[in-house]
Short mmCIF file of C-alpha atoms in Angstrom, two decimals:
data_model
loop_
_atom_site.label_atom_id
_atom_site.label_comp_id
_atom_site.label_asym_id
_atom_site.label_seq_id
_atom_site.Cartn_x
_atom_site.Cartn_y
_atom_site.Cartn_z
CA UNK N 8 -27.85 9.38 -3.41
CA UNK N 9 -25.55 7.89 -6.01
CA UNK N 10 -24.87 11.25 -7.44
CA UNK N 11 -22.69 11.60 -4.06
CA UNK N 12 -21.20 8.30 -4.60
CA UNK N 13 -17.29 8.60 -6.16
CA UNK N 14 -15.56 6.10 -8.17
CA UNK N 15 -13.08 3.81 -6.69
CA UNK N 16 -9.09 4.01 -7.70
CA UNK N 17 -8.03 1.04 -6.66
CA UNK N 18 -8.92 -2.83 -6.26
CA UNK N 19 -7.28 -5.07 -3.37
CA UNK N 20 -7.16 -8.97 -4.49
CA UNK N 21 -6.72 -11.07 -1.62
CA UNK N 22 -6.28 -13.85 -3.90
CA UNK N 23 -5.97 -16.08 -1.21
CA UNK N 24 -5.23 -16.79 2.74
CA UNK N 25 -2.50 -19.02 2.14
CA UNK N 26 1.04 -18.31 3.56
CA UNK N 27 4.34 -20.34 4.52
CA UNK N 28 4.67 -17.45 7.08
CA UNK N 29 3.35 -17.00 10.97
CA UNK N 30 3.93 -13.53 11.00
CA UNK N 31 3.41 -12.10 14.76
CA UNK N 32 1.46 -9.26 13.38
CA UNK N 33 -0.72 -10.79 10.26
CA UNK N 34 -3.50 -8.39 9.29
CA UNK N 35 -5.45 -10.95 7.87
CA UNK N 36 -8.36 -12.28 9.95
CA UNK N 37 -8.25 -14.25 12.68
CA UNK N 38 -10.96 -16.77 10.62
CA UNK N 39 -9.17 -17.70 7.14
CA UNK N 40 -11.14 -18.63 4.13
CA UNK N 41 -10.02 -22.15 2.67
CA UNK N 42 -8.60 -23.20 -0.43
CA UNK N 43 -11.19 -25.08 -1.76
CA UNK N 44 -13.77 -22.15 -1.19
CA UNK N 45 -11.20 -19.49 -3.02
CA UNK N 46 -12.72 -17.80 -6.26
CA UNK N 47 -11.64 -19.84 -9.46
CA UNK N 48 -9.85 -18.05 -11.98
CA UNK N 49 -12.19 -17.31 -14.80
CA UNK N 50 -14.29 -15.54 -11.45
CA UNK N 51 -11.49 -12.67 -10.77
CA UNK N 52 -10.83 -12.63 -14.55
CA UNK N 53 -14.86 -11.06 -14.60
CA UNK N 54 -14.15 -9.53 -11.40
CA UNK N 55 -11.36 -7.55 -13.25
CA UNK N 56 -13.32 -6.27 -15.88
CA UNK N 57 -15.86 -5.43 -13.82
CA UNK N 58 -13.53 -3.07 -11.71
CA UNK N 59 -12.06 -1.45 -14.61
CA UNK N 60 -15.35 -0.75 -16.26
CA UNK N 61 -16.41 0.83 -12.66
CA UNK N 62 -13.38 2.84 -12.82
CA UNK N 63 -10.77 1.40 -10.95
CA UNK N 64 -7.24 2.09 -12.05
CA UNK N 65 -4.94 -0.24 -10.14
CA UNK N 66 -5.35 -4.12 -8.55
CA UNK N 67 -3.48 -4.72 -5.49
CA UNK N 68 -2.87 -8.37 -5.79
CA UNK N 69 -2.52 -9.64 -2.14
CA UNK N 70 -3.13 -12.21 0.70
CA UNK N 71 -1.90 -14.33 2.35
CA UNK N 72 0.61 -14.95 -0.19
CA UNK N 73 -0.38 -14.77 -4.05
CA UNK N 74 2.24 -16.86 -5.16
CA UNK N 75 0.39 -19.87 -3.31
CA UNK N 76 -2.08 -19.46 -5.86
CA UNK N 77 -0.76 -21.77 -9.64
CA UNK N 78 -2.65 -19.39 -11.71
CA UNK N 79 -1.22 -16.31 -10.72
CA UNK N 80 0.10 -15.47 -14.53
CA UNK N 81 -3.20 -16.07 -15.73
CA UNK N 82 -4.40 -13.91 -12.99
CA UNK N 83 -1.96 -10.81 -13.74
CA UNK N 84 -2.66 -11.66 -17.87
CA UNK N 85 -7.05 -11.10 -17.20
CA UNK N 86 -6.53 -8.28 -14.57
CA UNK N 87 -4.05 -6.34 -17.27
CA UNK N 88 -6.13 -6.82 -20.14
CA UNK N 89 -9.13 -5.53 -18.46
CA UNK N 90 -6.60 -2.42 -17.99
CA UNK N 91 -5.58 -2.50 -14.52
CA UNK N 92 -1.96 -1.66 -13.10
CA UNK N 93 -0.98 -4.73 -11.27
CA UNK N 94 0.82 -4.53 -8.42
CA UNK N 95 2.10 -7.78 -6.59
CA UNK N 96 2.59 -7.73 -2.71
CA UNK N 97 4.39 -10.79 -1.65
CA UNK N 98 6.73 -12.59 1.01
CA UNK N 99 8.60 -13.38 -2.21
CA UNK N 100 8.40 -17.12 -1.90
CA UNK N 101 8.03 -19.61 -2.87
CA UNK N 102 9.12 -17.96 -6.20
CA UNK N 103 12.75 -19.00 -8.30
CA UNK N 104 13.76 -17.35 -11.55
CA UNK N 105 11.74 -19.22 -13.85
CA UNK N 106 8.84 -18.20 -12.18
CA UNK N 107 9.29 -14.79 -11.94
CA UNK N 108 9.95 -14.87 -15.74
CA UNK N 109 6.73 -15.66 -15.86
CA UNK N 110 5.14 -13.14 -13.92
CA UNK N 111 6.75 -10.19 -15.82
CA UNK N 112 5.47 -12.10 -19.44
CA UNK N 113 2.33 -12.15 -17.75
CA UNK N 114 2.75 -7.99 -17.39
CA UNK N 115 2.83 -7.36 -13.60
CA UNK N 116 3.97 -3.45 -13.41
CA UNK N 117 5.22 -3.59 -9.63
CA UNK N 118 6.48 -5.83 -6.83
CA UNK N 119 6.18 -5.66 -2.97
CA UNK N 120 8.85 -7.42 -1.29
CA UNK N 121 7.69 -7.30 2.74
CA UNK N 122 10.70 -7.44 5.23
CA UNK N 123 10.37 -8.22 9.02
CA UNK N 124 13.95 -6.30 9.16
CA UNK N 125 17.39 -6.29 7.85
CA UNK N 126 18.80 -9.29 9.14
CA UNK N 127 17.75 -13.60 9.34
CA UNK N 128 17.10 -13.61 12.61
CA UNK N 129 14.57 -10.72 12.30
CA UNK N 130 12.70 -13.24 9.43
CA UNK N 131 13.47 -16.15 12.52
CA UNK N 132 11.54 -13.99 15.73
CA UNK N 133 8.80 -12.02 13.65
CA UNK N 134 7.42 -14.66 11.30
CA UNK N 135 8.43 -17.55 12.53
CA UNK N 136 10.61 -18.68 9.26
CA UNK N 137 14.06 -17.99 7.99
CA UNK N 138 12.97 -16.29 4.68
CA UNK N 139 15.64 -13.14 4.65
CA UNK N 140 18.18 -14.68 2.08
CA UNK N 141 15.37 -15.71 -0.27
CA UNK N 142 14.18 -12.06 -0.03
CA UNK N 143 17.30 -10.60 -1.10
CA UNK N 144 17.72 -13.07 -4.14
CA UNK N 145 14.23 -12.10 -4.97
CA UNK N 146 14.94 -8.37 -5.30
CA UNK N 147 18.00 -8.65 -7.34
CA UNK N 148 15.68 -10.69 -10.05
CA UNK N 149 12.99 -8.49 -9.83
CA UNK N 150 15.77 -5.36 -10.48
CA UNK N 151 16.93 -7.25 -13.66
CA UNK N 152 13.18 -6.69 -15.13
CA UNK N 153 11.55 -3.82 -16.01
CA UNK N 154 9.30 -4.26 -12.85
CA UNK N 155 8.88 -1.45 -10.01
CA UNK N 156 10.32 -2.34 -6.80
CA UNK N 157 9.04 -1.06 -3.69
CA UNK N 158 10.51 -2.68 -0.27
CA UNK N 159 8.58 -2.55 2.76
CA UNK N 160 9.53 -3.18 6.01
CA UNK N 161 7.58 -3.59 8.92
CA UNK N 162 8.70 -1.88 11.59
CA UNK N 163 7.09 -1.74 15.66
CA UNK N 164 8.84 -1.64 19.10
CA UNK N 165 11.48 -4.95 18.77
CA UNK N 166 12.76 -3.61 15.22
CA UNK N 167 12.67 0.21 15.45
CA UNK N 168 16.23 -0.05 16.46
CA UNK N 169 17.01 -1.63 12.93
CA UNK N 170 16.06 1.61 10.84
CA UNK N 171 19.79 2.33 10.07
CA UNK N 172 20.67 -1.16 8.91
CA UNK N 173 16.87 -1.30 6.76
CA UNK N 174 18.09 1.97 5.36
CA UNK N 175 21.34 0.46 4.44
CA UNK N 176 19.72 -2.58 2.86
CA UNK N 177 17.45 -0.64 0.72
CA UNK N 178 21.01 1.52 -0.19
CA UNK N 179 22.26 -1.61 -1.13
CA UNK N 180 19.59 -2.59 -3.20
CA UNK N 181 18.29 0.85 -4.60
CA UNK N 182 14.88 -0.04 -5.05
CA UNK N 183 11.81 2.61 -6.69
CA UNK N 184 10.45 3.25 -3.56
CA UNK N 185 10.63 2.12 0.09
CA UNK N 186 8.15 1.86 2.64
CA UNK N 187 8.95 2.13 6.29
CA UNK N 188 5.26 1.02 7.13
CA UNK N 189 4.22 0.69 10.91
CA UNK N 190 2.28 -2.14 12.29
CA UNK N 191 -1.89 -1.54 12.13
CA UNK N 192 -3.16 -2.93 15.18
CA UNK N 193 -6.01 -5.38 13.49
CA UNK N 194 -6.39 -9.30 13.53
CA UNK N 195 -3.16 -10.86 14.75
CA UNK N 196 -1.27 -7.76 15.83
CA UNK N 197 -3.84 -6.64 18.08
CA UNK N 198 -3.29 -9.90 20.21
CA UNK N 199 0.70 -9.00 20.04
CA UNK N 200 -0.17 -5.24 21.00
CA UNK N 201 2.18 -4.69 24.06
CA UNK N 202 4.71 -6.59 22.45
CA UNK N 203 4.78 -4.26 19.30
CA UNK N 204 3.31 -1.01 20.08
CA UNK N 205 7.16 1.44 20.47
CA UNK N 206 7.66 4.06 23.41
CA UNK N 207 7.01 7.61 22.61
CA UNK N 208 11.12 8.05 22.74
CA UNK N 209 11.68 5.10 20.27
CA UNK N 210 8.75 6.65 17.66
CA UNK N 211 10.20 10.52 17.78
CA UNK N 212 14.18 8.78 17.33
CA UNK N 213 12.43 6.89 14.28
CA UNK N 214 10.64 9.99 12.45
CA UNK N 215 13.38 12.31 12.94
CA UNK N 216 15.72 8.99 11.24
CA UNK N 217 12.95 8.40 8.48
CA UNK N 218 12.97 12.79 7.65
CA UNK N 219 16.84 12.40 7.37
CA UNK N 220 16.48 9.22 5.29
CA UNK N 221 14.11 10.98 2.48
CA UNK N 222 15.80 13.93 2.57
CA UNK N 223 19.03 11.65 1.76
CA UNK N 224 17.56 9.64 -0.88
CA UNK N 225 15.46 12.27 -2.59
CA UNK N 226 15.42 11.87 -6.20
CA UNK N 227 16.84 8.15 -5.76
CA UNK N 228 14.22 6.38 -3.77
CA UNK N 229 11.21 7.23 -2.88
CA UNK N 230 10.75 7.13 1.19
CA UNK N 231 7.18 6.84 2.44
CA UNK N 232 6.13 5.95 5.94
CA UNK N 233 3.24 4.84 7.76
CA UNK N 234 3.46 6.42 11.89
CA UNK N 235 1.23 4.25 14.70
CA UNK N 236 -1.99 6.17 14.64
CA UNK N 237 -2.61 5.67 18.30
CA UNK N 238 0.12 8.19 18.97
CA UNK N 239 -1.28 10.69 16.36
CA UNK N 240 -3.90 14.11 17.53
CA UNK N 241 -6.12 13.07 14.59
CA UNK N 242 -6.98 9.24 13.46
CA UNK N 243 -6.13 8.16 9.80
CA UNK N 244 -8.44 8.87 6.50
CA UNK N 245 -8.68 4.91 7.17
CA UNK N 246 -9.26 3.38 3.08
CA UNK N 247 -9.41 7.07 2.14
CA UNK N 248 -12.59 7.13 3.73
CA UNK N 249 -15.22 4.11 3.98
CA UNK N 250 -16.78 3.44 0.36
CA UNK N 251 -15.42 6.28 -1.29
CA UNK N 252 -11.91 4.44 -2.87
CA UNK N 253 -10.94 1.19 -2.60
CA UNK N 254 -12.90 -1.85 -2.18
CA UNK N 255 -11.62 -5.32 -1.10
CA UNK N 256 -12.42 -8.57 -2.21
CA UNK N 257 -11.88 -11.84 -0.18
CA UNK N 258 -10.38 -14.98 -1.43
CA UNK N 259 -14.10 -16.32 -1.31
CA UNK N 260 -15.21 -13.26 -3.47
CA UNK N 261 -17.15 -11.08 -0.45
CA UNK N 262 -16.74 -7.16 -1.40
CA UNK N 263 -15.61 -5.23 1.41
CA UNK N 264 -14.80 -1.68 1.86
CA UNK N 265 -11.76 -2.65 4.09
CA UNK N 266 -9.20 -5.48 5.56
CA UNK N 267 -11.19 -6.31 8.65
CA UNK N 268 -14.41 -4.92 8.08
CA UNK N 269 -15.48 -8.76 8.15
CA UNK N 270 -15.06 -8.27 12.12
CA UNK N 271 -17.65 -5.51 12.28
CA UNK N 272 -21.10 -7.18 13.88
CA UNK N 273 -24.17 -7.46 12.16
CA UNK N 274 -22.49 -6.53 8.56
CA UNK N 275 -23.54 -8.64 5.46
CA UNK N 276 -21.29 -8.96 2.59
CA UNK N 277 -22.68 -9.37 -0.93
CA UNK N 278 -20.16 -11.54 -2.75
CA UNK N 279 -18.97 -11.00 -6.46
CA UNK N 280 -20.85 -14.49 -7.62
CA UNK N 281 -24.12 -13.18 -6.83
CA UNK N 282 -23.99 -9.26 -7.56
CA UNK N 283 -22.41 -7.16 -10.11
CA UNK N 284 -19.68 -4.77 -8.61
CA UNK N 285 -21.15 -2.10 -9.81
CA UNK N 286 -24.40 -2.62 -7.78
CA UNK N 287 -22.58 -3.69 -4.76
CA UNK N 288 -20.46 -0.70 -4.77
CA UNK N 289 -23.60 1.85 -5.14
CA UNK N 290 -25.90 -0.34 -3.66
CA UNK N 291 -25.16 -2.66 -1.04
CA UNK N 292 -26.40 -1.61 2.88
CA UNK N 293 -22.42 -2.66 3.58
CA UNK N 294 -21.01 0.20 1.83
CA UNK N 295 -23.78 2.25 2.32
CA UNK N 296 -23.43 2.05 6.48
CA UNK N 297 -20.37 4.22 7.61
CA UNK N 298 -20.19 5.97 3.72
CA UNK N 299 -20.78 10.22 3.87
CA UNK N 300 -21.57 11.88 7.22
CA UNK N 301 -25.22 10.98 8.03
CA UNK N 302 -24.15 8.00 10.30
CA UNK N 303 -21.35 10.08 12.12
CA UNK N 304 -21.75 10.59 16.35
CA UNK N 305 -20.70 13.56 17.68
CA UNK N 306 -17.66 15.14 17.69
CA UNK N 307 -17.59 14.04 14.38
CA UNK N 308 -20.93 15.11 13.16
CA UNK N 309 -20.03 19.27 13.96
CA UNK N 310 -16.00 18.78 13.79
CA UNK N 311 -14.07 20.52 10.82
CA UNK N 312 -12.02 17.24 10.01
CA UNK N 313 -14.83 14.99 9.02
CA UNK N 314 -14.18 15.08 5.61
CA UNK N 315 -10.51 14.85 6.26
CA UNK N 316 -10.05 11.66 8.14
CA UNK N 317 -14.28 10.33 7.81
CA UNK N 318 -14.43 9.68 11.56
CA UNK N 319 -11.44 7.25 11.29
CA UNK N 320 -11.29 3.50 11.33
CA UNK N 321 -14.69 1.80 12.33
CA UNK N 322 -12.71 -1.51 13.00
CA UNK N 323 -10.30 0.49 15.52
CA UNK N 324 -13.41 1.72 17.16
CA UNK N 325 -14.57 -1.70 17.22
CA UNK N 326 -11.46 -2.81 18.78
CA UNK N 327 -10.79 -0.25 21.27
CA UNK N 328 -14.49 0.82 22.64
CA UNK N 329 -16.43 -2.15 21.53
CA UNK N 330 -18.52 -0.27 19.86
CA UNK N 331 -17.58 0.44 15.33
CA UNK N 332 -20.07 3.47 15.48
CA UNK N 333 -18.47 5.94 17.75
CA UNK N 334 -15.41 8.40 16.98
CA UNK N 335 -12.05 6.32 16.27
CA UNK N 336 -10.50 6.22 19.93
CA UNK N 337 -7.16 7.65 18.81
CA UNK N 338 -9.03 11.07 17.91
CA UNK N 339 -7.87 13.17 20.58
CA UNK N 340 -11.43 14.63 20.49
CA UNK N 341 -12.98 11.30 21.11
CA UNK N 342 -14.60 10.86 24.37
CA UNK N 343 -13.11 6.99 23.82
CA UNK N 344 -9.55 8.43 23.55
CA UNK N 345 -8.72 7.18 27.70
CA UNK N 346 -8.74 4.15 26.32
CA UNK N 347 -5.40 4.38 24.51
CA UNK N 348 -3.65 6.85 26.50
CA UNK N 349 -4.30 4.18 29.26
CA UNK N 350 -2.65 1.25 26.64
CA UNK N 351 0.28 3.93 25.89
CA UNK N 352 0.80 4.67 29.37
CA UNK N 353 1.34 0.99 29.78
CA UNK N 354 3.64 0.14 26.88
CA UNK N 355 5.62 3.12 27.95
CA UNK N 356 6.06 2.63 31.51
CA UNK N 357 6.93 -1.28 30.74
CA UNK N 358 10.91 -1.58 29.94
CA UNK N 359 12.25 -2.40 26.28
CA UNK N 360 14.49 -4.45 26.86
CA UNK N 361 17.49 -3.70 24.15
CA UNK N 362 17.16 -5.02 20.96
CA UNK N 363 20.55 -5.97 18.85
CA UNK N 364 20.10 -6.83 15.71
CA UNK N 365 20.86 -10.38 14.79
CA UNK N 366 19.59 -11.83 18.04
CA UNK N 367 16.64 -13.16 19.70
CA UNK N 368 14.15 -10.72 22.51
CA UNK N 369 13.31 -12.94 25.12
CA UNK N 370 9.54 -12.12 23.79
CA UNK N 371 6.74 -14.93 24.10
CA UNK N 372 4.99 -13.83 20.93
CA UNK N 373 1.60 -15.14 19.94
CA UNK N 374 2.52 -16.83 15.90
CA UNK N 375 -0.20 -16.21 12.89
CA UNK N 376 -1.95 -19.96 13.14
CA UNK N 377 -2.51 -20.80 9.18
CA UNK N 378 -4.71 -23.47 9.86
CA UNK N 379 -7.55 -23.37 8.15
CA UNK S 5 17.28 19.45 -8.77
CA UNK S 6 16.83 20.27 -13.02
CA UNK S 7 17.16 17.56 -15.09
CA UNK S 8 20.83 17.99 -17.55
CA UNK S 9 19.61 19.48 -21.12
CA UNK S 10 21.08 16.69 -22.51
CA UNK S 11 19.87 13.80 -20.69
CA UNK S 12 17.20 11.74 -22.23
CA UNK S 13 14.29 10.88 -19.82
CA UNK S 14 12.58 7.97 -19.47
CA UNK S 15 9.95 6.90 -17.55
CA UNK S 16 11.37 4.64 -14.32
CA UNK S 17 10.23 0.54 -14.15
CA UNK S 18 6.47 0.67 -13.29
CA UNK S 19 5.38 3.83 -14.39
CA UNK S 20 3.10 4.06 -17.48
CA UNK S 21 0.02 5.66 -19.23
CA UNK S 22 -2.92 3.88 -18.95
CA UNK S 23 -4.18 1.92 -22.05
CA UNK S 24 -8.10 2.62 -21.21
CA UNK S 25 -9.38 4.92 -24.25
CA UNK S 26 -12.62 5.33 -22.22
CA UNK S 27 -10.74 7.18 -18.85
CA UNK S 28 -9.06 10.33 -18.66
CA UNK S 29 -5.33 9.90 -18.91
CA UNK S 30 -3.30 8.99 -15.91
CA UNK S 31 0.42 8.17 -15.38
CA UNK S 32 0.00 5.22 -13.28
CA UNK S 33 3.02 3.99 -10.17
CA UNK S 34 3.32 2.39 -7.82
CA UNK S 35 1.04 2.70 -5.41
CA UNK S 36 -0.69 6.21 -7.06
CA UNK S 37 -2.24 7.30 -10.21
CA UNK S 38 -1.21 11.03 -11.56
CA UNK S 39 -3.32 13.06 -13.49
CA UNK S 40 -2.51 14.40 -16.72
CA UNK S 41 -3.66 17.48 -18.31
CA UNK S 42 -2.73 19.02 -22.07
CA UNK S 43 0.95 20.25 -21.35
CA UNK S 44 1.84 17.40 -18.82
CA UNK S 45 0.50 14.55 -21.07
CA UNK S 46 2.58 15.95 -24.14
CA UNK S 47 5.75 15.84 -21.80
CA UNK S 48 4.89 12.59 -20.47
CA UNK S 49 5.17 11.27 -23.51
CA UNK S 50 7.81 12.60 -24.90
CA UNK S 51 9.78 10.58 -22.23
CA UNK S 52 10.82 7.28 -24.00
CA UNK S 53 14.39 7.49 -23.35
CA UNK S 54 15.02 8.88 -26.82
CA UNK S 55 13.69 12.24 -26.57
CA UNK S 56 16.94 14.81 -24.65
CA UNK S 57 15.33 17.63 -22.44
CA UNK S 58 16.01 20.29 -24.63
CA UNK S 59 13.92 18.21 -27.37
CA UNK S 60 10.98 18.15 -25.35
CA UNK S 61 11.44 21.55 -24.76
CA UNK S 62 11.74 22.85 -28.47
CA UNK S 63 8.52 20.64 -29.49
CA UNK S 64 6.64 21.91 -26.67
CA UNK S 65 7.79 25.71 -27.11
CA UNK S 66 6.17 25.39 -30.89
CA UNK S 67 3.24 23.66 -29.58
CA UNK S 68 2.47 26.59 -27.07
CA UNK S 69 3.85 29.17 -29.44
CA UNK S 70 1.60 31.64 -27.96
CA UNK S 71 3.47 31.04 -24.55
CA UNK S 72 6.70 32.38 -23.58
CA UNK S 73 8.96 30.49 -24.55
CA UNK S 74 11.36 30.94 -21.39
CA UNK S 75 7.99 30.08 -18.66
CA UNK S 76 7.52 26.77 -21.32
CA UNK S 77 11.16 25.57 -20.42
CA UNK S 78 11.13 26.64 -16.86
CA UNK S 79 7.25 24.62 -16.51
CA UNK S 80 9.01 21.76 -18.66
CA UNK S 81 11.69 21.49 -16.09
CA UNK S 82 9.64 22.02 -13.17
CA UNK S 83 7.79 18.72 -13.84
CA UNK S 84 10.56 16.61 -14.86
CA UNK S 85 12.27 17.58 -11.31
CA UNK S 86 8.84 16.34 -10.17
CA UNK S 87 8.50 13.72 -11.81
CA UNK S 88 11.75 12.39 -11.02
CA UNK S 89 11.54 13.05 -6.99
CA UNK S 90 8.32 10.61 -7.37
CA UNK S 91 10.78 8.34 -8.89
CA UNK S 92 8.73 8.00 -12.19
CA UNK S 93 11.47 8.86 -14.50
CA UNK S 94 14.90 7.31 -15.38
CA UNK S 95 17.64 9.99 -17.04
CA UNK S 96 19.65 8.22 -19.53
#
């Protein structure tokens, strides 16, 4: 069995589930783990080594924010000196100079800066907090380091209008790469669905925008997007496949083999205080359940593209059919896929009302709750 | 787009060799890990922003001296334009 088993590339650190923003579609789940029950810092520090000794090339330090967390230079120092690339994904405050300083002594090789668009009021409606003018300070600091800079901007039916002034803002700043990365319908989005989910008119205008865009900025910055899966033929290779990359670890210290795999019923996660990775990643019936092809249903059991996209996301299926063991719904092959052609029937035939940028939608939108 | 002969490469904020001794050698970026082989990780490295193009070329033409020369420079070349579109190099 473990001969079959590959090595994963890549850590994600959600270092904890605190965050001064309510963003409308927060990926995190809906159940947050508390501060007092987050790993210390001498845990992750083990955690690190552990990962790099296992293989693993690069941590993805995330959240909830990671600058909520004091020790978060002593975090980048352990995970570097294990040998990990560090990469920071962040709201980008609270953070001031000083701080950042910090950061880049501590070694971190690249920064996320997440936008909700390319104006305040964007920051105002989609995560409830007027954060844009700290963003933009925060990239020009980060630019005066020798730090990678990737901005990402979320983008779903009330923003989509907004790619030409995002694409001027990363112009403006001229950042390593920029992500144009659509909302995944987990956690809080999938309570916001309608309100997020674009036509099919608004998604083609947006890719044939975002080919342009790369095609402009080739060899300047590098343009990557992320399309809505529920209006693909095929579903995502969701992680790269379950159990076969990456691996997630909670702010408690439960190893996962994705964001909301916590949702999945009757799943039990072995936690880095009680296991060594290594055994949890070859060993534990969590990774073990949805990893290769034995526990596939048909049409994914006979279909060509099961070792392309693994069947999908188990949490979509979970989400969408109420049941995490059948074919990902957006599969057009799925015999789930009615489902979502019923949901995109409906967020088509309902009216977008015009979005300008810089004010309001008369939207009622469902906030992130932090409370813990 | 070829990289100017005279430009001196340098590999972009973010993007460096990994310092493991025990794993094969990777140039690692944001958000992916490349693979290097012989001829790739002897370019790689040859961009510290003090090396020009046509350095790297020279040193890597005596290196392979049982390759033609004139496929060396075009491969050379090839992978710096690559390089570069993944945004992992800075030409200074």
């Amino acid at each position: 069995m473990s001969a079959s088993i590959s090595t994963p590339l890549a850590l994600i650190a959600e270092l904890t589930h605190r965050c001064p923003l309510h963003c409308v579609y927060c990926s995190n789940p809906l159940e947050l783990t508390r501060r007092d029950s987050e790993l210390p810092t001498e845990a992750w520090a083990r955690v690190f080594r552990e990962a790099a000794e296992l293989g693993v090339l690069q941590a993805d330090f995330t959240g909830g924010e990671p600058l909520a967390r004091p020790d978060l230079s002593q975090l980048i120092r352990a995970a570097r000196a294990a040998g990990l690339y560090v990469s920071l994904i962040t709201s980008g405050l609270p953070l001031d100079e000083k701080r950042l300083d910090d950061l880049a002594q501590a070694g971190v090789d690249h920064i996320q800066v997440s936008f909700q668009g390319a104006c305040e009021q964007s920051s105002l409606e989609f995560a409830d907090a007027g954060v844009f003018a700290q963003k933009l300070r925060v990239t020009k600091w980060i630019k005066r380091h020798r730090i990678a800079l990737t901005l990402n901007f979320v983008i779903h039916r009330q923003n989509l209008d907004q790619l030409e002034e995002m694409l001027a803002l990363a112009e403006q700043i001229i950042p390593g790469r920029v992500e144009f990365a659509h909302v995944q319908y987990y956690g809080w989005a999938f309570s916001n669905l309608r309100s997020l989910l674009p036509t099919r008119a608004q998604l083609d205008r947006s890719l044939e925008f975002l080919k342009k865009a790369e095609e402009l900025l080739r060899g300047r910055i590098r343009v990557e997007y992320v399309v809505p899966d529920y209006y693909a033929k095929y579903p995502k290779a969701c992680m790269g496949g379950w159990g076969r990359k990456l691996m997630l670890i909670t702010p408690r210290g439960d190893v996962l083999p994705c964001h909301a795999a916590a949702s999945l019923p009757d799943m039990k996660f072995e936690n880095v205080a009680e296991k060594p990775l290594r055994t949890i990643w070859h060993e534990s019936p969590s990774f073990q359940k949805f990893r290769g092809e034995e526990w596939m249903p048909e049409p994914c059991r006979s279909c060509d593209r099961r070792s392309l996209d693994f069947g999908g996301c188990r949490c979509q299926a979970l989400l969408l059919a109420n049941d995490a063991t059948v074919t990902d719904p957006v599969c057009s092959l799925a015999p789930q896929r009615h489902i979502v052609d019923e949901l995109l029937a409906e967020v088509n035939a309902a009216p977008t009302m015009p979005v300008i940028a810089g004010e309001p939608t008369k939207i009622e939108w469902i906030y992130r709750s932090n409370r813990m | 787009m070829a990289p100017e002969t005279t430009s001196r490469p340098r590999l972009a904020p973010g993007c460096r060799l990994n310092e493991r001794a025990s794993q094969p050698r990777v140039l690692l970026m944001p958000e992916r890990a490349l693979r290097l082989n012989g001829p790739s990780l002897e370019i790689v490295e040859r961009c510290d922003g003090t090396h020009t193009v046509q350095q790297i070329v020279s040193e890597l033409q005596k290196l392979y001296s049982q390759a033609e020369p004139q496929k060396v420079e075009q491969d050379i070349l090839g992978y710096l334009a690559l390089l570069n579109e993944k945004r992992a190099l800075d030409f200074e």
